[in-house]
Short mmCIF file of C-alpha atoms in Angstrom, two decimals:
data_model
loop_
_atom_site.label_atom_id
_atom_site.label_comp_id
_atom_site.label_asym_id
_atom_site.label_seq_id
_atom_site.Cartn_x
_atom_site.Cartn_y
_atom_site.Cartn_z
CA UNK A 1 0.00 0.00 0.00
CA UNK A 2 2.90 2.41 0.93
CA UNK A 3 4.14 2.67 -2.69
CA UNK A 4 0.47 3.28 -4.13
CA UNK A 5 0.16 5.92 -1.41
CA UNK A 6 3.42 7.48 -2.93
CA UNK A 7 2.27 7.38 -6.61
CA UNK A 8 -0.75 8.72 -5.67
CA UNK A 9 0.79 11.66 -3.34
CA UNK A 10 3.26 12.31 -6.67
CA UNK A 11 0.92 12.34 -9.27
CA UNK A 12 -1.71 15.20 -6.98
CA UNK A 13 1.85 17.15 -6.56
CA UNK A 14 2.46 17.09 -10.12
CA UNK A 15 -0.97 18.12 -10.84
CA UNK A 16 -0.94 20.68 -8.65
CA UNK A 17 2.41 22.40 -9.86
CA UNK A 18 1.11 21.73 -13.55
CA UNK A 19 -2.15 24.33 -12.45
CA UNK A 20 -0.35 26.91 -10.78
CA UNK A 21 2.21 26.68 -14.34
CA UNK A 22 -0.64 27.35 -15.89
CA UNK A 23 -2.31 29.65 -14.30
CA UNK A 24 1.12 31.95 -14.02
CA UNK A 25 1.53 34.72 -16.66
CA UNK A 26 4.08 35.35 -19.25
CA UNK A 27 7.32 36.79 -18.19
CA UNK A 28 6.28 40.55 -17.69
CA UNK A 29 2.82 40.24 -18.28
CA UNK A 30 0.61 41.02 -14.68
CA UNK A 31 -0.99 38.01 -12.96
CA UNK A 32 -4.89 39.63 -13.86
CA UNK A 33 -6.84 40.45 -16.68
CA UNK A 34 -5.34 42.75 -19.34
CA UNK A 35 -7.55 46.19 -20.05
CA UNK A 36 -7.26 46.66 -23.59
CA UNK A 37 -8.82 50.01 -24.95
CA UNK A 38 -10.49 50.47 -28.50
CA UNK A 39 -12.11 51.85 -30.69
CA UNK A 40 -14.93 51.28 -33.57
CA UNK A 41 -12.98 51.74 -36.86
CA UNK A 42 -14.23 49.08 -39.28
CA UNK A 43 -12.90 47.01 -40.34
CA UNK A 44 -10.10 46.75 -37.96
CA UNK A 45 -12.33 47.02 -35.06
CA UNK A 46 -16.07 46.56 -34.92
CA UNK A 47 -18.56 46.15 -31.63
CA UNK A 48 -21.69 43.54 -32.74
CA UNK A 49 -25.12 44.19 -31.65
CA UNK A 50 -24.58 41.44 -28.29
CA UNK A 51 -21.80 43.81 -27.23
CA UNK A 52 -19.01 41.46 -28.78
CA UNK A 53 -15.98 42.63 -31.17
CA UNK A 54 -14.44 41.55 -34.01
CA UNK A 55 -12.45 42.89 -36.86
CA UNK A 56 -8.69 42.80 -37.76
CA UNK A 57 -7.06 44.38 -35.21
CA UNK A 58 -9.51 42.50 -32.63
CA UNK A 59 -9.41 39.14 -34.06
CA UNK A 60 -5.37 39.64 -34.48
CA UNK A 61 -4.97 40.94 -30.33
CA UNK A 62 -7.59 37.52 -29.58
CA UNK A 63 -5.00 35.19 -31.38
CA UNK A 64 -1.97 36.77 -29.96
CA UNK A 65 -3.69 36.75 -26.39
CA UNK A 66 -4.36 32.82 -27.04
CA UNK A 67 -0.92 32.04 -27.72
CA UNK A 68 0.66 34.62 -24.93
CA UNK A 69 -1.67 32.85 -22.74
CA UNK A 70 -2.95 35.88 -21.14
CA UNK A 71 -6.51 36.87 -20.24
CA UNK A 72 -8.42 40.40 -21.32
CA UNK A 73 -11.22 42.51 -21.82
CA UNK A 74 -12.46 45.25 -24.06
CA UNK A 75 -12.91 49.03 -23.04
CA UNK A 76 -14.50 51.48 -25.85
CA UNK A 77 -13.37 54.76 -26.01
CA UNK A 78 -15.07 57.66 -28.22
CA UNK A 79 -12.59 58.52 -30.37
CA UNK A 80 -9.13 57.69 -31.67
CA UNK A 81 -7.85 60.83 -29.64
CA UNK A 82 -9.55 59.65 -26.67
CA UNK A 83 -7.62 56.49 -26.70
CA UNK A 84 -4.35 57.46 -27.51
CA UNK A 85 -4.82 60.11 -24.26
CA UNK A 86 -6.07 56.95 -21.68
CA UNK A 87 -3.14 54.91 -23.33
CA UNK A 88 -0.52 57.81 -22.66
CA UNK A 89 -2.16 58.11 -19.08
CA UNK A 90 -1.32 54.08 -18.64
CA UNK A 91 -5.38 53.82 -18.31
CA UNK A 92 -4.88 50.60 -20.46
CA UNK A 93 -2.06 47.91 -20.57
CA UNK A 94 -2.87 47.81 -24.47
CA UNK A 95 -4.34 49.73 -27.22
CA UNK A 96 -5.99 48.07 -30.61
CA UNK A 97 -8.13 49.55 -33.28
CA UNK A 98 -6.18 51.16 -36.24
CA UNK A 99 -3.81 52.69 -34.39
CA UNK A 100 -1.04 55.20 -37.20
CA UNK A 101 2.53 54.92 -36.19
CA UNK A 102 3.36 58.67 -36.11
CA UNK A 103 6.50 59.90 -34.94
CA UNK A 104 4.25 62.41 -32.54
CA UNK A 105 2.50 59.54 -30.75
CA UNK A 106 5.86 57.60 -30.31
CA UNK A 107 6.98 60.41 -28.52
CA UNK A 108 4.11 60.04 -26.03
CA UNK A 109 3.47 56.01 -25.81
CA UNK A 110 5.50 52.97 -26.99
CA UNK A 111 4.23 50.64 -30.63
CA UNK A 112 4.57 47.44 -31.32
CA UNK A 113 5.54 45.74 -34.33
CA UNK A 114 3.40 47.21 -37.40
CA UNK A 115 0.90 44.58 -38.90
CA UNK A 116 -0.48 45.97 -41.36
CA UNK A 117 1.06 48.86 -44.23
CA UNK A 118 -1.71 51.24 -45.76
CA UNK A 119 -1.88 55.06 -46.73
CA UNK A 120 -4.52 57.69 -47.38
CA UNK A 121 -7.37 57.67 -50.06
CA UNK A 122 -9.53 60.06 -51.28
CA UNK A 123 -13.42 59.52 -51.57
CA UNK A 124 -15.50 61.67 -54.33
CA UNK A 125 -18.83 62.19 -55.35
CA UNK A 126 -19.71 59.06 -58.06
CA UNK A 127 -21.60 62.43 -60.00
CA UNK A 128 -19.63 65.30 -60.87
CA UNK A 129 -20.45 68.22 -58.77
CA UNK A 130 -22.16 71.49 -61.03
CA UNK A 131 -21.23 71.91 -64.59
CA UNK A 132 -21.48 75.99 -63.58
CA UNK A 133 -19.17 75.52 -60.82
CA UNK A 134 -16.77 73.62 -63.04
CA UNK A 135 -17.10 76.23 -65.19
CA UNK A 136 -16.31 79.14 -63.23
CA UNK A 137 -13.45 77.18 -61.65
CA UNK A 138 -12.04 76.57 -65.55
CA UNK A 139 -12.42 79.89 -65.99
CA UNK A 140 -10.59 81.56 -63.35
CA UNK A 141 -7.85 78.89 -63.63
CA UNK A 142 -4.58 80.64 -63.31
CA UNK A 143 -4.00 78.61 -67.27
CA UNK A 144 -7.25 80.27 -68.48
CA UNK A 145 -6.52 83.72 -67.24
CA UNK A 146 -2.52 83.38 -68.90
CA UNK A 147 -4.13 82.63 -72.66
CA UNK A 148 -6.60 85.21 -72.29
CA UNK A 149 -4.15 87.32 -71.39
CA UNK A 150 -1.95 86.52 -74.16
CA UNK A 151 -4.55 86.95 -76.66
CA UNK A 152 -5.59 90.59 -75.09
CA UNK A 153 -1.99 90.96 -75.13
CA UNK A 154 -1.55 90.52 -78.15
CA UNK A 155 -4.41 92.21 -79.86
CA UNK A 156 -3.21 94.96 -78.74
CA UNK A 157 0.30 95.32 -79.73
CA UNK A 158 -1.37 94.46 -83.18
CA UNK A 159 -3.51 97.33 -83.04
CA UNK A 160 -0.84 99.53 -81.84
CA UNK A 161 1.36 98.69 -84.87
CA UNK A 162 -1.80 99.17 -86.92
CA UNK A 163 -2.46 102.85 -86.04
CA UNK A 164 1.80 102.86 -86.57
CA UNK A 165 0.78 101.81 -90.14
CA UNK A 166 -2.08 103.87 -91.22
CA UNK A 167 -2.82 107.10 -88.99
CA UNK A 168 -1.18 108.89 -91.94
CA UNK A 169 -2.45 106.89 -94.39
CA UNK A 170 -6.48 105.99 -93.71
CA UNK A 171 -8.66 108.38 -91.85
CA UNK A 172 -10.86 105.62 -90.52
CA UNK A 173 -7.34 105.08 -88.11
CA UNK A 174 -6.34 108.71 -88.15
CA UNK A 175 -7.18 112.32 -85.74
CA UNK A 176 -5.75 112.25 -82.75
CA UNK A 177 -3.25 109.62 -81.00
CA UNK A 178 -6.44 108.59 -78.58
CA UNK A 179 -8.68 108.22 -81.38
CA UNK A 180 -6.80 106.69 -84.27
CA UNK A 181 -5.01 103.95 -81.58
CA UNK A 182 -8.74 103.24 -80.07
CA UNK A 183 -10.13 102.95 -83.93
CA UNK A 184 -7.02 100.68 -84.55
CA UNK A 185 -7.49 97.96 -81.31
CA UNK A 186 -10.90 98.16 -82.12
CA UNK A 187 -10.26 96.52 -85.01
CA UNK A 188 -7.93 94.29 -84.15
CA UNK A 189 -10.16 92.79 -81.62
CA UNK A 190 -13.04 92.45 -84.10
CA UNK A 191 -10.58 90.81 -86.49
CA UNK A 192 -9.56 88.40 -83.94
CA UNK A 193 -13.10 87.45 -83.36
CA UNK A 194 -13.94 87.14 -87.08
CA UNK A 195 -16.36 89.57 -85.78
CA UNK A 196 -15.57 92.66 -88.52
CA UNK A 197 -18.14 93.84 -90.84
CA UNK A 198 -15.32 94.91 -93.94
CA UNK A 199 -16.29 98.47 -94.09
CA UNK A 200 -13.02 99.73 -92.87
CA UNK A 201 -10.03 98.24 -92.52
CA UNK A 202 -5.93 99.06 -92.91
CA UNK A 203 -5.09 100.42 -96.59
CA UNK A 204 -1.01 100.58 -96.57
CA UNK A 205 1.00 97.47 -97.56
CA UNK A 206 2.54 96.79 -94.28
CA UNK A 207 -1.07 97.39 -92.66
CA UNK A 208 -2.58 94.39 -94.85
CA UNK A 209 -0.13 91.96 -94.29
CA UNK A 210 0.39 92.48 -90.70
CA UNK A 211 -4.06 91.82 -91.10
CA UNK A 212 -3.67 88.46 -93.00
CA UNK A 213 -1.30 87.05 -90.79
CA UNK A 214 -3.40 88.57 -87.43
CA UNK A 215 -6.22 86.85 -88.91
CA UNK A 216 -5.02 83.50 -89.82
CA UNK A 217 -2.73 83.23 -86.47
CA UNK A 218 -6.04 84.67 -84.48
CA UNK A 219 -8.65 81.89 -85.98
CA UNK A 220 -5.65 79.12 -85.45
CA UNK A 221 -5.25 80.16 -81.63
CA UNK A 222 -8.82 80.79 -80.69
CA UNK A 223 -9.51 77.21 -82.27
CA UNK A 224 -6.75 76.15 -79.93
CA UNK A 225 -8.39 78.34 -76.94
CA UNK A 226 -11.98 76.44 -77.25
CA UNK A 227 -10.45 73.34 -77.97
CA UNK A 228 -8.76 73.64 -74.64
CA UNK A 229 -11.15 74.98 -72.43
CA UNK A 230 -13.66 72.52 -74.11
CA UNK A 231 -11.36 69.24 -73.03
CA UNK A 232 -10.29 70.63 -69.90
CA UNK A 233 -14.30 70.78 -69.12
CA UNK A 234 -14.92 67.66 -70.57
CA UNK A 235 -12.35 66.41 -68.54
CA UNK A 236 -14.13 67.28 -64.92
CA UNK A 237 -17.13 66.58 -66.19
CA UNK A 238 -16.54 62.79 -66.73
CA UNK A 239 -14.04 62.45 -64.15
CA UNK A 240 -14.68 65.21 -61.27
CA UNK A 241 -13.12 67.97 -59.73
CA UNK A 242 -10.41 65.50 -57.94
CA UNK A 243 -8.09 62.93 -59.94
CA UNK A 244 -5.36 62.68 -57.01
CA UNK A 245 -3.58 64.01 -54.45
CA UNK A 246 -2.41 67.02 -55.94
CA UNK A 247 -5.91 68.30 -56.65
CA UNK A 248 -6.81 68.76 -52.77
CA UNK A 249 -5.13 72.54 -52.99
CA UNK A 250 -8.30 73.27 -54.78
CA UNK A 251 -11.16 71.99 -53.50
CA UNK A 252 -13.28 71.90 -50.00
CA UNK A 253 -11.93 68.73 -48.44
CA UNK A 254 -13.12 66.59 -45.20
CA UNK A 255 -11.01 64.81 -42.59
CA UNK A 256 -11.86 62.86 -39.25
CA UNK A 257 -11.07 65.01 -36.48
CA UNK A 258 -7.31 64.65 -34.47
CA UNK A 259 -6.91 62.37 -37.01
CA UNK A 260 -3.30 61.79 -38.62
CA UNK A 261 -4.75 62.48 -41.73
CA UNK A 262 -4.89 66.57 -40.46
CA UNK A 263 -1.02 66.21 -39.78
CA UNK A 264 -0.72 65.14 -43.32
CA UNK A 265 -2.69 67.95 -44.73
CA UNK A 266 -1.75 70.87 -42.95
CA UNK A 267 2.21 70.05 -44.06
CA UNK A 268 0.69 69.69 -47.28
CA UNK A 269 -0.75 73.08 -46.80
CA UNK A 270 -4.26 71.43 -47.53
CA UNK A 271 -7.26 73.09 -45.82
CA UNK A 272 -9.68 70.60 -44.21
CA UNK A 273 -13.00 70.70 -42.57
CA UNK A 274 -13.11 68.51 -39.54
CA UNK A 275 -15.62 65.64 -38.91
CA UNK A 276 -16.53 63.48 -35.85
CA UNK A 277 -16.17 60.44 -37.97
CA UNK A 278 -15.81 58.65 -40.96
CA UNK A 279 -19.56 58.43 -41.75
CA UNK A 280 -20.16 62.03 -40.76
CA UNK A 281 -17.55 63.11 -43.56
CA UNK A 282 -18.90 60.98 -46.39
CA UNK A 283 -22.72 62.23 -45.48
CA UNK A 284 -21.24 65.44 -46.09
CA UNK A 285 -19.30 64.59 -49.24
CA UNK A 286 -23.11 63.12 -50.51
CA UNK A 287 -25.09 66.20 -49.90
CA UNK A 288 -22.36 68.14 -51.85
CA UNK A 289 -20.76 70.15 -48.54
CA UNK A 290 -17.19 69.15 -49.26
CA UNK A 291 -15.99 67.92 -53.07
CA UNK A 292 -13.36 65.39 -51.39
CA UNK A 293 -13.16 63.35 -48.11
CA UNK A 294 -9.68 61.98 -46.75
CA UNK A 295 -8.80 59.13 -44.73
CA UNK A 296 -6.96 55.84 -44.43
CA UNK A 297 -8.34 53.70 -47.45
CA UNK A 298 -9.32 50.67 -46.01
CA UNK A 299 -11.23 52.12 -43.47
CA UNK A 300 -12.78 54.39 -45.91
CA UNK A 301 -13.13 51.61 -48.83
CA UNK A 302 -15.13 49.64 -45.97
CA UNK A 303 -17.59 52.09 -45.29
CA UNK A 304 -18.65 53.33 -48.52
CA UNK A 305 -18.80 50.14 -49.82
CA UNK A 306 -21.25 49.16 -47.49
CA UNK A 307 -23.10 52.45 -46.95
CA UNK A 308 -22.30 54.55 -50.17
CA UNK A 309 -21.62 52.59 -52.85
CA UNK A 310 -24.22 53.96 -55.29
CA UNK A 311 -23.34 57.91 -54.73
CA UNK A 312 -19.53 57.93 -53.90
CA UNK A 313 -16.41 56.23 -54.78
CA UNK A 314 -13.14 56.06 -53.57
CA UNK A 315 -10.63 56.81 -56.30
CA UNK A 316 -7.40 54.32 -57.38
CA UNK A 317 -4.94 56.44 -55.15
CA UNK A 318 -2.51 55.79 -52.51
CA UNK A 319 -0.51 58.18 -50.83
CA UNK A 320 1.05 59.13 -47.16
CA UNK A 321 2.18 55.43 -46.22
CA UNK A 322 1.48 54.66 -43.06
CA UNK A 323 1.39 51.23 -40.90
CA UNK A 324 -0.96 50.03 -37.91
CA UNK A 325 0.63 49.25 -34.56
CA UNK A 326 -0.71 47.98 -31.09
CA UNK A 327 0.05 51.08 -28.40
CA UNK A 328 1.07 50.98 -25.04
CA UNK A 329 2.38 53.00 -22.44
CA UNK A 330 5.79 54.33 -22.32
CA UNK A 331 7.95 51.49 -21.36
CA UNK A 332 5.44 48.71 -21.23
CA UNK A 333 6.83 45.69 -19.65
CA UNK A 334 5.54 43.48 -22.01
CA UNK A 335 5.69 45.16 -24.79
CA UNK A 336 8.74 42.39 -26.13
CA UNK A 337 6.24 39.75 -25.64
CA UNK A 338 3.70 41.21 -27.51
CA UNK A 339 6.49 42.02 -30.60
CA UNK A 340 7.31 38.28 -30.60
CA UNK A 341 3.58 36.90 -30.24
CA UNK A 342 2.73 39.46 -32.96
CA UNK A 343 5.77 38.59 -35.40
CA UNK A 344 5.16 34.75 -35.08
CA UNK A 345 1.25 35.70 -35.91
CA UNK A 346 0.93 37.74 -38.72
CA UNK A 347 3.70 34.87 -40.45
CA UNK A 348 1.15 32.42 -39.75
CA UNK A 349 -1.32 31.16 -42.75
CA UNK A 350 -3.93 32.42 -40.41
CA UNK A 351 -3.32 35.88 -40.70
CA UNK A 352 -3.49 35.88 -44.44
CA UNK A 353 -6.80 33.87 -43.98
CA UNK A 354 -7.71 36.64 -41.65
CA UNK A 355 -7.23 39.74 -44.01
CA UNK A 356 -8.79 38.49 -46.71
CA UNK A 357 -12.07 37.21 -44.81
CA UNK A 358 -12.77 41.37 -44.19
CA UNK A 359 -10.65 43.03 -46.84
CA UNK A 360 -10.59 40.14 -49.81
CA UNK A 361 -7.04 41.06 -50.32
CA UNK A 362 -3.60 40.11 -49.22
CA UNK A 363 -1.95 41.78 -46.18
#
């Protein structure tokens, strides 16, 4: 019996040590349940309606928190600004929604590996906005204003060179400096616009030639000058008032508030018009308040996929790269741990199956 007593007293030991193994934390990690702050930014992070979450960034942290071992639970915060702040403040041991790497936020909090690479797109109106707005923006384009200034310009020095011609010669250009020179660009500018009725017109040899060759150059460049201003409308009719990133200078455009989207901007020397959120910019962008709305493109792919698909698209841009990271305080203790677990995850098949589930596309 002795020796059955001893098995038996070795085995409950072992079984007992194997528990309390279990039940003790990674290296660094606290012996309690993490608090892990978020935030709704689809589809990275999404809360269901039974109070669950899911999305990249969610289902990513769950894996990682499987493998680490480590228990946790969910706290929502308002806004991306509101959980950087608790974060910062050490509020949460961990941070995961779709979280920018800036260099400002490093300063305040530590990252962890990035996961996943993106940049900024732009989101426009499917319809082109007014055909008399895009016509008064043609129009007092700074390329507009230089040919019809050339063209004035012109006119005039031929007119000038006309009266040079014929104030001696033709009394319809002749009397006075101020008369004959106002007779002459007169009729320069009606030559220019085919617009003369023949009754008067330069009489001199140099006068006439310098007339042909006004006339033929004048019908070639205002052919040239509609042609022109005919594409370049054509042009923003069929494909709007934004093409890409460099168009933004010109037109009303919408960002998410304390977003790193404004940083981008403002070095850009963009002007923006803040909004609370993603869906409160693209409303906007549908009833016509703003021509453009800016934001990381998957985010913004998501939602007007789902939610604006028939009245806005989001154009075939990328620009400002940027990459997602998991925040947490200044020197987190665990913040290694987390590196590894999320290294050794996002090699894993199951991250690729992951990504493509919500964004059909590789990581």
């Amino acid at each position: 019996m002795r020796p059955l007593t001893l098995i038996g007293f070795l085995a409950a030991l072992l079984a007992s040590m194997s528990v309390t193994l279990a039940q003790t934390p990674p290296a660094g990690f606290p012996g309690r349940e993490l608090i892990v702050g978020t935030k709704e930014a689809p589809p990275f992070a999404m809360k269901n309606p039974d109070g669950t979450w899911s999305g990249i960034s969610i289902d990513l942290w769950s894996e990682m928190a499987k493998r680490l071992g480590v228990k946790f639970r969910l706290v929502e915060e308002a806004s991306v600004q509101d959980l950087i702040n608790a974060t910062t403040a050490g509020h949460y041991d961990l941070s995961v929604a779709a979280i920018t790497i800036t260099a400002e936020r490093e300063r305040d909090m530590d990252f962890s590996q990035p996961y996943y690479a993106t940049g900024l797109g732009i989101a426009v109106p499917v319809k082109a906005g007014s055909v008399w707005r895009e016509i008064a923006r043609t129009m007092t384009s700074f390329g507009f204003l230089q040919a019809v200034g050339a063209l004035i310009g012109i006119s005039l020095l031929v007119g000038a060179l006309i009266w040079v011609f014929e104030r001696r010669h033709n009394e319809d250009f002749g009397g006075g400096a101020a008369r004959g020179l106002g007779a002459s660009i007169w009729w320069s500018a009606e030559a220019m616009t085919q617009a003369s009725t023949g009754t008067r017109g330069p009489k001199t040899l140099a006068g006439r030639i310098l007339a042909i060759i006004w006339m033929v150059t004048s019908i070639i460049a205002i052919a040239v000058f509609t042609a022109s201003v005919t594409s370049a409308l054509t042009t923003r009719e069929m494909r709007g008032l934004v093409q890409s990133e460099d168009d933004l200078a010109n037109v009303r455009v919408g960002v998410v508030a304390n977003s790193s989207t404004v940083e981008y901007l403002v070095g850009e020397r963009v002007r923006s018009r803040p909004y609370a959120t993603v869906l409160d910019g693209l409303k906007a962008l549908e009833i016509g308040q703003i021509d453009a709305f800016v934001y990381d493109k998957p985010l913004l792919s998501w939602s007007v996929n789902r939610q604006f698909a028939s009245t806005i698209q989001v154009l075939d841009v990328v620009f400002d790269p940027q990459s997602y990271g998991m925040a947490m305080p200044t020197g987190s203790r665990y913040r290694k741990a987390v590196d590894v677990a999320l290294l050794e995850t996002i090699r894993d098949a199951w991250w690729k199956q992951t990504v493509f589930r919500y964004l059909g596309d590789k990581p």
